[in-house]
XYZ file of C-alpha atoms in Angstrom:
756
model
C -10.970 -232.828 2.812
C -10.278 -231.112 -0.511
C -12.897 -228.496 -1.432
C -13.881 -227.820 -5.030
C -11.379 -230.178 -6.597
C -13.474 -230.590 -9.794
C -13.536 -226.793 -10.193
C -9.763 -226.496 -9.711
C -9.120 -229.386 -12.206
C -11.412 -227.821 -14.766
C -9.653 -224.479 -14.436
C -6.237 -226.009 -14.700
C -7.309 -227.944 -17.770
C -8.475 -224.765 -19.539
C -5.875 -222.262 -18.239
C -2.948 -223.130 -20.613
C -4.956 -222.529 -23.698
C -6.398 -219.272 -22.369
C -3.009 -218.019 -21.322
C -1.454 -218.999 -24.757
C -4.328 -217.171 -26.497
C -3.701 -213.989 -24.426
C 0.093 -214.161 -24.983
C -0.611 -214.469 -28.772
C -3.113 -211.681 -28.864
C -0.951 -209.313 -26.855
C 2.160 -210.331 -28.634
C 4.391 -210.354 -25.526
C 5.294 -212.321 -22.427
C 2.803 -212.109 -19.517
C 3.165 -211.488 -15.844
C 1.499 -213.897 -13.385
C -1.257 -211.344 -12.576
C -2.056 -211.066 -16.347
C -2.214 -214.853 -16.732
C -4.636 -215.100 -13.922
C -6.820 -212.172 -15.166
C -6.901 -213.239 -18.760
C -7.811 -216.892 -17.830
C -10.754 -215.506 -15.901
C -12.350 -213.201 -18.419
C -16.030 -213.365 -18.551
C -17.449 -215.521 -21.381
C -17.594 -213.470 -24.576
C -15.132 -210.709 -23.447
C -12.608 -210.414 -26.302
C -8.909 -210.708 -25.548
C -7.317 -207.397 -25.993
C -4.561 -205.339 -24.323
C -6.888 -203.641 -21.935
C -5.467 -200.223 -20.838
C -4.345 -200.460 -17.271
C -6.000 -198.110 -14.913
C -8.479 -197.064 -17.604
C -10.465 -200.054 -18.976
C -13.216 -201.723 -16.976
C -13.295 -205.447 -17.602
C -15.783 -208.219 -16.719
C -14.341 -211.289 -14.948
C -15.588 -214.623 -13.643
C -14.191 -215.265 -10.133
C -13.982 -218.820 -8.962
C -15.318 -218.247 -5.480
C -16.600 -215.753 -2.844
C -15.697 -215.591 0.815
C -17.472 -213.412 3.423
C -16.853 -212.836 7.068
C -19.727 -212.540 9.521
C -19.790 -208.759 9.887
C -19.974 -208.125 6.156
C -21.809 -211.356 5.274
C -24.947 -210.122 6.964
C -25.540 -207.281 4.520
C -24.242 -209.222 1.533
C -26.640 -212.058 2.196
C -29.512 -209.799 3.057
C -28.955 -208.322 -0.354
C -28.604 -211.795 -2.063
C -31.856 -212.893 -0.388
C -33.700 -210.284 -2.542
C -32.310 -211.431 -5.856
C -34.609 -214.415 -6.483
C -31.691 -216.941 -6.811
C -32.301 -220.466 -5.316
C -28.631 -221.147 -4.803
C -25.213 -219.415 -5.162
C -23.733 -219.657 -8.620
C -20.137 -220.102 -7.403
C -18.652 -221.802 -4.287
C -19.117 -219.436 -1.326
C -18.394 -219.375 2.294
C -19.181 -217.474 5.564
C -16.686 -217.244 8.445
C -17.673 -216.199 11.903
C -14.585 -214.328 13.144
C -15.403 -210.548 13.580
C -18.033 -210.590 16.363
C -16.011 -212.191 19.134
C -14.781 -209.626 21.717
C -11.299 -210.266 23.125
C -11.376 -209.603 26.880
C -10.485 -212.508 29.207
C -9.177 -215.543 27.243
C -10.194 -217.614 24.333
C -12.661 -220.089 25.773
C -14.514 -217.563 27.907
C -14.662 -214.923 25.193
C -16.018 -217.446 22.654
C -18.698 -218.692 25.046
C -19.905 -215.146 25.590
C -19.813 -214.319 21.877
C -21.888 -217.321 20.968
C -24.543 -216.170 23.546
C -24.428 -212.441 22.682
C -24.501 -213.079 18.852
C -26.845 -216.016 18.820
C -29.399 -214.312 16.635
C -26.834 -213.371 14.032
C -25.144 -216.728 13.999
C -28.407 -218.479 13.563
C -29.330 -216.143 10.748
C -25.986 -216.710 8.984
C -26.119 -220.448 9.476
C -29.640 -220.779 8.158
C -29.210 -218.469 5.154
C -25.965 -220.297 4.319
C -27.794 -223.600 4.526
C -30.527 -222.317 2.393
C -28.395 -221.048 -0.510
C -25.627 -223.659 -0.582
C -22.952 -221.670 1.212
C -20.231 -223.324 3.424
C -20.425 -222.024 7.050
C -17.500 -221.793 9.406
C -18.701 -221.576 12.982
C -17.486 -219.135 15.662
C -14.067 -220.325 16.876
C -13.159 -221.910 13.556
C -10.803 -219.162 12.751
C -10.184 -215.974 10.912
C -11.515 -215.889 7.365
C -8.199 -215.305 5.589
C -6.261 -217.983 7.489
C -9.122 -220.548 6.989
C -9.301 -219.606 3.231
C -5.541 -220.117 2.872
C -5.798 -223.525 4.649
C -8.803 -224.741 2.672
C -9.753 -222.911 -0.463
C -6.997 -220.822 -1.919
C -5.229 -222.293 -4.958
C -2.517 -221.188 -7.350
C -3.795 -219.374 -10.441
C -7.301 -218.882 -9.032
C -9.365 -215.760 -8.768
C -11.618 -215.003 -5.707
C -13.313 -212.088 -4.236
C -14.178 -211.577 -0.588
C -16.080 -209.056 1.550
C -13.091 -208.052 3.413
C -10.138 -205.904 2.274
C -7.659 -208.519 3.473
C -9.029 -211.160 1.164
C -5.714 -210.372 -0.628
C -4.043 -212.721 1.883
C -4.716 -215.659 -0.482
C -2.122 -214.144 -2.906
C 0.325 -216.003 -0.724
C -0.913 -219.190 -2.425
C -0.647 -217.683 -5.836
C -4.179 -216.375 -6.331
C -5.593 -213.044 -7.473
C -7.810 -212.435 -4.469
C -9.590 -209.026 -4.152
C -11.493 -207.410 -1.394
C -14.953 -206.091 -2.428
C -18.151 -204.796 -1.020
C -21.164 -207.020 -0.458
C -22.932 -205.817 -3.539
C -20.043 -207.183 -5.682
C -20.182 -210.459 -3.771
C -23.944 -210.527 -4.389
C -23.456 -210.125 -8.072
C -21.039 -213.032 -8.383
C -23.154 -215.286 -6.172
C -26.009 -214.491 -8.409
C -24.173 -215.651 -11.459
C -23.356 -212.261 -12.881
C -19.960 -211.062 -14.135
C -17.746 -209.017 -11.868
C -16.401 -205.766 -13.107
C -12.941 -204.471 -12.270
C -10.783 -201.591 -13.411
C -7.899 -203.268 -15.202
C -5.187 -202.893 -12.631
C -1.792 -201.392 -13.193
C 1.106 -203.727 -12.410
C 3.816 -203.076 -9.762
C 6.697 -205.573 -9.769
C 8.680 -206.160 -6.620
C 11.904 -208.027 -7.251
C 13.186 -209.795 -4.146
C 16.884 -210.725 -4.028
C 18.863 -212.380 -1.226
C 17.344 -214.218 1.665
C 15.810 -213.235 5.022
C 18.033 -213.965 8.030
C 18.238 -213.406 11.780
C 15.605 -211.164 13.083
C 14.111 -210.158 9.714
C 10.693 -211.659 8.650
C 8.345 -211.566 5.651
C 6.420 -208.849 7.609
C 9.404 -206.635 7.138
C 9.136 -206.863 3.340
C 5.675 -205.347 3.283
C 6.521 -202.834 6.129
C 9.389 -201.632 3.756
C 7.047 -201.583 0.712
C 4.529 -199.623 2.655
C 7.123 -197.053 3.453
C 8.041 -196.775 -0.267
C 4.597 -196.689 -1.733
C 2.575 -195.148 1.159
C -1.057 -195.983 1.772
C -2.235 -195.018 -1.648
C 0.742 -195.888 -3.836
C -0.721 -199.221 -4.804
C -4.148 -198.045 -5.696
C -5.668 -199.730 -8.746
C -2.595 -201.904 -9.028
C -1.634 -205.510 -8.490
C 1.707 -205.933 -6.713
C 3.528 -209.028 -8.007
C 6.554 -210.352 -6.078
C 9.197 -212.356 -7.824
C 12.855 -213.348 -7.753
C 15.012 -215.654 -5.704
C 13.984 -213.965 -2.536
C 10.359 -214.636 -3.192
C 11.062 -218.326 -3.748
C 13.007 -218.540 -0.515
C 10.089 -217.589 1.657
C 7.381 -219.752 3.067
C 3.787 -219.824 1.657
C 2.302 -218.277 4.914
C 5.206 -215.605 4.806
C 4.022 -214.744 1.309
C 0.420 -214.564 2.713
C 1.534 -212.012 5.317
C 3.092 -209.748 2.586
C 0.015 -209.985 0.401
C -2.303 -209.482 3.330
C -0.860 -206.040 4.214
C -0.862 -205.073 0.603
C -4.267 -203.699 1.432
C -2.522 -201.007 3.404
C -0.933 -199.537 0.351
C -4.293 -199.507 -1.393
C -3.294 -202.266 -3.766
C -6.086 -204.190 -5.612
C -4.195 -207.353 -4.557
C -0.768 -208.866 -4.392
C 0.468 -212.167 -5.538
C 3.397 -214.636 -5.892
C 4.194 -217.205 -8.483
C 3.681 -220.949 -7.707
C 6.806 -222.581 -6.172
C 7.935 -225.389 -3.801
C 6.784 -223.538 -0.706
C 3.190 -223.473 -2.042
C 3.404 -227.191 -2.928
C 4.631 -228.001 0.568
C 1.820 -225.932 2.155
C -0.892 -227.479 -0.015
C 0.378 -231.029 1.000
C 0.592 -230.089 4.607
C -3.002 -228.874 4.619
C -4.378 -232.002 3.049
C -4.468 -230.850 -0.519
C -1.784 -233.023 -2.161
C -4.208 -233.511 -5.172
C -4.225 -229.783 -5.758
C -0.442 -229.622 -5.573
C -0.269 -232.460 -8.082
C -2.495 -230.683 -10.498
C -0.628 -227.396 -10.203
C 2.605 -229.142 -10.866
C 1.346 -230.239 -14.232
C 0.946 -226.662 -15.441
C 3.429 -224.932 -13.082
C 4.878 -222.722 -15.880
C 1.476 -221.118 -16.319
C 1.205 -220.439 -12.559
C 4.023 -217.877 -12.543
C 5.132 -215.001 -14.706
C 7.034 -215.583 -17.909
C 10.804 -215.664 -17.570
C 11.202 -212.703 -19.860
C 8.780 -210.558 -17.870
C 10.915 -211.194 -14.663
C 14.257 -210.840 -16.491
C 13.298 -207.412 -17.816
C 10.529 -206.201 -15.479
C 10.682 -202.569 -16.440
C 9.292 -203.456 -19.863
C 6.241 -205.312 -18.448
C 5.409 -203.614 -15.133
C 4.322 -200.025 -14.642
C 6.725 -199.704 -11.650
C 9.458 -201.832 -10.341
C 10.869 -201.979 -6.799
C 13.895 -204.096 -5.814
C 14.551 -205.188 -2.249
C 17.579 -207.181 -1.129
C 16.284 -209.403 1.667
C 19.781 -210.068 2.912
C 20.195 -206.402 3.721
C 16.679 -205.707 4.947
C 16.351 -204.575 8.471
C 13.449 -205.244 10.875
C 10.932 -202.425 10.820
C 8.331 -200.781 13.061
C 5.605 -198.921 11.223
C 3.504 -196.237 12.859
C 1.924 -194.805 14.830
C -1.506 -194.028 13.395
C -0.611 -194.982 9.755
C 0.828 -198.249 8.458
C 3.193 -196.416 5.975
C 5.337 -194.586 8.520
C 8.210 -197.090 8.237
C 11.020 -196.937 10.742
C 13.974 -199.418 10.722
C 14.485 -200.745 14.268
C 17.976 -199.163 14.460
C 16.275 -195.762 13.956
C 13.421 -196.150 16.428
C 15.166 -194.633 19.431
C 15.918 -191.535 17.514
C 12.488 -191.229 15.866
C 10.647 -191.892 19.267
C 12.677 -189.104 20.935
C 12.151 -186.734 18.026
C 8.387 -187.354 17.926
C 7.689 -187.650 21.670
C 6.291 -191.165 21.322
C 5.887 -192.974 24.772
C 8.579 -195.611 24.806
C 7.078 -197.840 27.539
C 5.244 -200.558 25.786
C 1.963 -201.461 27.528
C 0.918 -204.351 25.418
C 2.412 -206.638 22.688
C -0.047 -208.491 20.530
C 0.715 -211.201 17.991
C -1.504 -213.092 15.637
C -4.422 -211.852 13.547
C -5.220 -212.724 9.869
C -1.799 -211.694 8.783
C 0.586 -213.261 11.220
C -1.023 -216.291 12.875
C 0.562 -219.203 10.978
C 2.446 -222.045 12.499
C 5.682 -220.551 11.477
C 4.834 -217.137 12.963
C 3.868 -218.762 16.371
C 6.899 -221.101 16.378
C 9.337 -218.234 15.811
C 7.637 -216.242 18.626
C 7.685 -219.153 20.954
C 11.418 -219.529 20.362
C 11.784 -216.139 22.013
C 9.241 -216.854 24.737
C 11.309 -219.877 25.758
C 14.212 -217.582 26.348
C 12.338 -215.647 29.103
C 12.706 -218.523 31.548
C 15.976 -219.826 30.153
C 17.709 -216.473 30.566
C 16.145 -215.361 33.749
C 13.975 -212.625 32.266
C 10.323 -211.723 32.566
C 7.752 -210.045 30.458
C 7.742 -206.227 30.951
C 4.531 -205.760 28.911
C 1.237 -207.464 28.659
C 1.378 -210.070 25.854
C -1.530 -211.675 23.929
C -1.631 -214.315 21.216
C -4.498 -214.645 18.688
C -4.345 -217.914 16.694
C -5.545 -217.696 13.167
C -7.521 -220.907 13.032
C -8.555 -223.884 15.062
C -6.237 -226.001 12.960
C -3.304 -223.755 14.012
C -4.514 -223.419 17.609
C -4.933 -227.201 18.136
C -1.503 -227.940 16.505
C 0.432 -225.397 18.553
C -1.331 -226.634 21.717
C -0.294 -230.249 20.860
C 3.285 -229.061 20.245
C 3.466 -227.326 23.685
C 3.646 -223.698 22.274
C 0.610 -222.474 24.189
C 2.056 -223.827 27.486
C 5.198 -221.869 26.947
C 3.210 -218.680 26.320
C 1.101 -219.257 29.306
C 4.090 -219.906 31.586
C 5.473 -216.562 30.873
C 2.115 -214.819 31.608
C 0.669 -214.359 28.145
C -3.038 -214.478 27.270
C -4.326 -216.607 24.438
C -7.365 -215.087 22.795
C -10.054 -216.883 20.643
C -9.390 -217.753 17.066
C -10.878 -214.521 15.843
C -10.042 -210.983 14.775
C -10.354 -209.434 18.197
C -8.007 -206.492 18.836
C -6.979 -206.189 15.194
C -10.386 -204.867 14.331
C -11.256 -203.042 17.535
C -13.018 -205.931 19.186
C -10.875 -205.571 22.231
C -12.363 -204.765 25.570
C -9.180 -203.343 26.890
C -9.238 -202.443 30.566
C -8.559 -198.722 30.986
C -8.966 -197.729 27.342
C -11.870 -195.437 28.321
C -9.412 -193.183 30.112
C -7.962 -192.275 26.747
C -4.427 -192.029 28.145
C -1.417 -191.580 25.856
C 0.224 -194.949 25.532
C 2.185 -197.319 23.186
C 1.386 -200.827 22.009
C 3.103 -202.979 19.462
C 1.359 -205.610 17.337
C 1.745 -207.777 14.275
C -1.633 -206.757 12.898
C -2.096 -204.757 9.626
C -3.742 -201.606 10.537
C -2.974 -199.093 13.225
C -5.240 -196.039 12.568
C -6.255 -194.056 15.593
C -8.803 -195.907 17.781
C -8.378 -199.016 15.649
C -7.404 -201.485 18.313
C -8.978 -200.295 21.544
C -11.055 -197.157 20.799
C -8.519 -194.928 22.440
C -7.457 -192.033 20.077
C -4.257 -191.740 22.143
C -3.090 -195.329 21.798
C -0.026 -195.324 19.492
C 0.136 -198.688 17.798
C 3.251 -199.850 15.896
C 3.210 -202.671 13.480
C 5.978 -205.275 13.380
C 6.680 -208.968 12.895
C 5.522 -211.406 15.576
C 9.091 -212.010 16.475
C 9.932 -208.335 16.969
C 6.683 -207.819 18.903
C 7.649 -210.607 21.199
C 11.107 -209.263 21.861
C 9.660 -205.750 22.595
C 7.053 -207.223 24.963
C 9.842 -208.924 26.774
C 11.815 -205.699 26.952
C 8.846 -203.363 27.532
C 10.694 -200.634 25.699
C 10.154 -199.180 22.273
C 13.817 -198.182 22.181
C 14.990 -201.754 22.512
C 16.844 -203.204 19.581
C 17.210 -206.971 19.960
C 19.854 -206.976 17.272
C 22.328 -205.027 19.377
C 20.876 -204.491 22.945
C 20.973 -206.484 26.118
C 18.534 -206.978 28.889
C 19.078 -207.247 32.637
C 17.987 -210.641 34.012
C 17.056 -211.679 37.694
C 20.711 -212.109 38.514
C 21.645 -208.604 37.370
C 23.350 -210.044 34.341
C 23.307 -208.535 30.856
C 21.835 -211.097 28.440
C 21.022 -210.889 24.794
C 18.099 -212.552 23.045
C 19.069 -215.134 20.499
C 17.613 -214.598 17.010
C 14.248 -216.378 16.525
C 13.875 -219.675 14.781
C 11.044 -221.961 13.902
C 9.505 -224.462 11.622
C 7.825 -223.507 8.377
C 5.314 -226.327 8.875
C 4.636 -228.628 11.863
C 7.109 -231.609 11.837
C 4.362 -233.853 13.102
C 1.879 -232.425 10.620
C -1.278 -230.363 11.335
C -4.003 -231.865 13.609
C -7.432 -230.795 14.654
C -10.485 -232.470 16.257
C -13.249 -230.109 15.006
C -12.235 -227.528 12.375
C -15.603 -225.900 12.729
C -17.102 -226.449 9.264
C -20.781 -226.915 8.548
C -21.712 -228.108 5.061
C -24.942 -226.572 3.469
C -28.024 -228.668 2.913
C -28.264 -230.467 -0.510
C -31.683 -228.921 -0.990
C -32.228 -225.672 0.896
C -35.595 -224.927 -0.576
C -37.373 -225.771 2.610
C -34.986 -223.961 4.930
C -36.597 -220.891 6.533
C -34.531 -217.698 7.112
C -36.312 -215.882 9.864
C -35.601 -212.263 10.825
C -37.626 -210.850 13.747
C -39.468 -207.668 12.823
C -38.389 -206.129 16.149
C -34.785 -207.311 15.933
C -32.102 -204.794 16.951
C -29.392 -206.869 15.072
C -31.014 -207.705 11.728
C -33.242 -205.819 9.258
C -34.611 -206.960 5.928
C -33.692 -204.687 3.081
C -35.871 -202.709 0.726
C -34.814 -201.159 -2.588
C -33.342 -197.668 -2.630
C -35.298 -195.193 -4.799
C -34.319 -194.660 -8.399
C -32.865 -191.419 -9.618
C -35.659 -188.950 -10.128
C -34.369 -187.955 -13.559
C -33.314 -184.411 -12.788
C -30.267 -182.425 -11.789
C -29.847 -182.456 -7.966
C -30.693 -179.054 -6.403
C -30.366 -177.560 -2.981
C -28.057 -180.206 -1.468
C -26.991 -179.197 2.068
C -23.383 -179.696 3.115
C -23.429 -182.398 5.785
C -19.741 -182.363 6.500
C -16.454 -181.223 4.926
C -14.117 -183.884 6.257
C -10.560 -182.800 6.888
C -7.584 -185.124 6.355
C -7.586 -188.850 6.623
C -11.082 -190.303 6.461
C -10.987 -194.055 6.326
C -13.910 -196.427 6.355
C -13.296 -196.650 10.111
C -14.053 -192.908 10.355
C -17.108 -193.323 8.125
C -18.569 -196.408 9.760
C -16.684 -197.436 12.827
C -16.140 -201.094 13.800
C -15.656 -202.173 17.402
C -18.935 -202.140 19.291
C -20.841 -201.149 16.128
C -20.095 -204.493 14.576
C -23.170 -205.926 16.276
C -25.378 -203.755 14.125
C -23.795 -204.769 10.735
C -27.060 -206.633 9.810
C -29.318 -203.689 10.754
C -28.922 -200.732 8.316
C -30.879 -198.190 10.290
C -29.231 -198.945 13.661
C -25.707 -198.966 12.272
C -26.393 -195.683 10.480
C -26.141 -194.031 13.830
C -22.349 -194.213 13.536
C -22.273 -192.354 10.148
C -19.139 -190.245 9.911
C -18.867 -189.908 13.630
C -15.051 -190.338 13.376
C -14.508 -187.769 10.687
C -12.980 -184.393 11.448
C -15.142 -181.382 10.543
C -12.972 -178.931 8.660
C -14.792 -175.990 10.036
C -14.502 -176.643 13.753
C -11.756 -179.251 13.931
C -14.175 -181.504 15.898
C -15.421 -185.004 15.388
C -19.190 -185.767 15.210
C -20.080 -182.068 15.335
C -21.590 -180.459 12.277
C -23.925 -177.520 11.560
C -27.550 -178.233 10.824
C -28.445 -175.670 8.165
C -32.102 -176.035 9.005
C -31.730 -174.909 12.600
C -28.260 -173.204 12.621
C -27.317 -175.437 15.603
C -24.496 -177.986 15.863
C -25.243 -181.587 16.376
C -23.995 -185.097 15.692
C -23.534 -186.111 12.092
C -26.188 -188.891 12.103
C -28.844 -186.726 13.898
C -28.241 -183.821 11.504
C -28.499 -186.063 8.517
C -31.693 -187.660 9.858
C -33.161 -184.031 10.220
C -32.319 -183.441 6.561
C -33.897 -186.790 5.553
C -37.056 -186.023 7.560
C -37.326 -182.666 5.796
C -36.871 -184.211 2.382
C -33.595 -182.402 1.868
C -30.742 -184.035 0.032
C -27.149 -183.579 1.243
C -23.502 -183.861 0.080
C -20.318 -185.079 1.925
C -17.064 -183.492 0.965
C -13.778 -185.260 1.674
C -10.013 -185.040 1.201
C -7.417 -187.400 -0.449
C -7.796 -191.188 -0.588
C -11.288 -190.974 1.035
C -12.604 -194.362 2.180
C -9.236 -196.063 2.548
C -9.097 -199.125 4.685
C -11.546 -201.955 4.871
C -14.039 -203.018 2.225
C -17.125 -202.434 4.432
C -20.021 -201.299 2.290
C -21.797 -199.956 5.261
C -19.702 -196.898 4.741
C -21.599 -196.430 1.417
C -24.957 -197.875 2.464
C -25.343 -195.590 5.594
C -25.111 -192.228 3.821
C -27.450 -193.689 1.019
C -30.033 -194.886 3.581
C -29.996 -191.466 5.471
C -30.412 -189.479 2.287
C -26.900 -188.340 1.308
C -26.857 -188.064 -2.419
C -23.329 -187.125 -3.376
C -19.785 -187.714 -2.070
C -17.300 -185.225 -3.437
C -13.614 -185.742 -2.718
C -10.104 -185.012 -3.914
C -9.587 -188.764 -4.473
C -11.119 -192.080 -3.539
C -9.765 -195.391 -2.257
C -10.705 -198.036 -4.888
C -13.168 -200.238 -2.995
C -15.025 -197.436 -1.374
C -15.611 -195.686 -4.701
C -17.014 -198.923 -6.100
C -19.206 -199.443 -3.095
C -20.700 -195.959 -3.504
C -21.434 -196.581 -7.168
C -23.096 -199.949 -6.321
C -25.459 -198.270 -3.927
C -26.608 -195.632 -6.462
C -24.644 -192.779 -4.942
C -22.943 -190.075 -7.024
C -19.233 -190.423 -6.298
C -17.277 -187.510 -7.859
C -13.907 -185.796 -7.531
C -12.721 -182.205 -7.835
C -11.322 -181.360 -11.316
C -9.158 -178.850 -9.494
C -8.316 -180.104 -6.028
C -7.939 -176.511 -4.892
C -11.693 -176.091 -5.171
C -11.982 -178.077 -1.963
C -11.161 -174.757 -0.309
C -14.195 -173.068 -1.984
C -16.732 -175.261 -0.059
C -18.175 -173.170 2.777
C -20.048 -174.429 5.865
C -23.462 -172.974 4.884
C -23.330 -173.860 1.232
C -26.335 -175.156 -0.664
C -25.132 -177.046 -3.625
C -26.529 -177.938 -7.068
C -25.294 -180.786 -9.329
C -25.799 -179.983 -13.040
C -25.280 -182.084 -16.076
C -26.920 -185.339 -14.855
C -29.398 -185.343 -17.845
C -26.395 -185.792 -20.116
C -24.488 -188.024 -17.610
C -21.948 -189.997 -19.725
C -18.594 -191.699 -19.374
C -15.762 -189.143 -19.308
C -17.992 -186.124 -19.292
C -17.570 -183.625 -16.446
C -20.448 -182.514 -14.241
C -20.798 -179.005 -12.768
C -21.424 -178.007 -9.192
C -22.913 -174.678 -8.300
C -21.920 -173.525 -4.854
C -24.593 -171.250 -3.528
C -23.056 -169.393 -0.547
C -25.003 -167.959 2.399
C -24.101 -164.396 1.325
C -26.035 -164.792 -1.835
C -23.107 -165.264 -4.099
C -22.436 -168.376 -6.098
C -19.673 -170.013 -8.116
C -19.452 -172.967 -10.397
C -16.786 -175.649 -10.290
C -16.081 -178.595 -12.544
C -15.982 -182.154 -11.113
C -14.933 -185.467 -12.584
C -16.198 -188.955 -12.339
C -15.095 -192.463 -13.330
C -18.505 -193.995 -14.174
C -18.785 -196.264 -17.153
C -22.102 -196.871 -18.912
C -23.031 -199.831 -16.771
C -22.333 -197.841 -13.598
C -24.340 -194.967 -14.836
C -27.264 -197.375 -15.187
C -26.771 -198.384 -11.513
C -27.053 -194.666 -10.573
C -30.135 -194.280 -12.633
C -31.754 -197.416 -11.220
C -31.014 -196.411 -7.626
C -28.339 -199.071 -7.163
C -26.751 -202.162 -8.774
C -29.134 -204.469 -6.810
C -32.098 -202.853 -8.336
C -30.643 -203.817 -11.815
C -30.097 -207.402 -10.766
C -33.546 -207.685 -9.234
C -35.118 -206.393 -12.516
C -33.074 -208.800 -14.679
C -34.186 -211.781 -12.604
C -37.771 -210.619 -12.633
C -37.640 -210.761 -16.533
C -36.159 -214.284 -16.547
């Protein structure tokens, strides 16, 4: 089944003229990212050489994708807009709420029972508004999108930061908050800061133990977790063309970990092969007709320094397998250096668990290369020294690898196959013993490895690697093991060496599946009822946030001054909290409980200025709200890095926080705050962070003249009666200022539909 073929044909018929017009207007060759962006400009937006990193531009994405955890809030918001049907093709994927504990079938059965209310809500509201619905067990959103919806040269947004995975099929695919998705589904333009361009030239060819995962692990080490902020990373060169489509997807997927807006590759034979293998030969045929428009211009790639803001070159033939971590995805260590680094840093070298799969490494190729190592366990007289788990990315992949005997091989060596869902990658892992919070090491092929991310244990050190390397390390059970050089002792006392992994890019017999898990929406959803129980603990209808009162903000209490890394996981944890993603008040009980308080070095412990006592962050903020007192959150660098979850912006808004002041923001989170009517500002002088004291009462001045590019002033009223004024910056444009004044972007949408 080919989804949206007419839409794709229409886009391809119009794209050459749009690209030619942009090339003429700019007077220069174009990168692939530019071709896609300029061919998706909103109607009426003039073609000009938008200043990268400065200009806000309106775009018209082709489609929207949502996963079940974020879809709840996105669709609750959409339900209030007055629209009868989504304006662009949209889908919901049930992948986040399935807890990994026992094995796939049992875990899925339990999830369907535990989450019945949420699944019924998502199914019915999708049915009502013309949204495609992928049932629990169908697979992880990004793998399902790659298999069914992604197409070269397209633009999509998704309510998950790893939406960028679709760049592996030549898209510009961007993670957003639910409010952005709501805009696009409502037929409005989507605003984006024109990204800078980072070019990564890949030469040579991967060989032996090196995998596509190692490319992005290397890039993460170069750029760090914020080096790609407000930039599109475009990969090109002979090395890029030599990789599989799903390998490209892995690289793009983990681009979220460097803060990149998205990553992408030009259309090539690997993408054509993948489209045909997944039943989309018609899309490949259409893409072939305009293939020169689906990659960067030759001149742009021949002289990349002239057309990209930054250029990185990596020789794949010389690239070494990497392990990144622990606690951050940009701490990159070549496998040959791991023994030395582990000893130097005191990392536990006994590997407790190896986990492969997730949205970034669950393709047929990934699993086939891992199974080539699993087969060697029996053949060479070895045994697994660590627990080992496999998470298939979709039912299409799971069914096919079962048919081809891969699952039997894994089960024979003692591995556990989890459901086709996110599971441990997002903290939905009921890991036995994690509550003891013992210091331990795990290795996985996921994308994130922040503290508590996988199992809730702050002392679990997670290292990210390719599925092949994870499998080898699980066999060895030792972080110091280097499969390129080291041997293992088998059951006969012999020293044996693992052969380098090998596998098939695509299944030789083709993909197969009995039930992919797709539910098409009703032709006419006008009679479909979307019921939310008034006493539900999982779902809660939304009501508009209050508009700005038209005055400066006075007497704001400091809720917390967060120290160091404060990701969206710290602001609104996942794991067991996922079950409240559709209930704003209940999930607000996790507000900032993972953030470290600068003043006492503790988490979830802040001073209540009304009582002078210390309490949890949510309870303290609820006390301020009950007293009618506004508050402010202060943060460090790259505040809000990580996932796209808008709950991290909605929770403080719901509980009465008025301002978030930080040294710098992660892109998606800053946008989410703006969408919810929050005041998101940054220190003009980062050293002023040190001037914020625990008992401060803070005034925000200059809001009556709130304008793009114009600084605001903060008055810090200290407990001793003294005060000082600091300057703060903001990145609001005029439209975003209107969001602030209206109390949120949704209020603006609602008022526009009320007029029509």
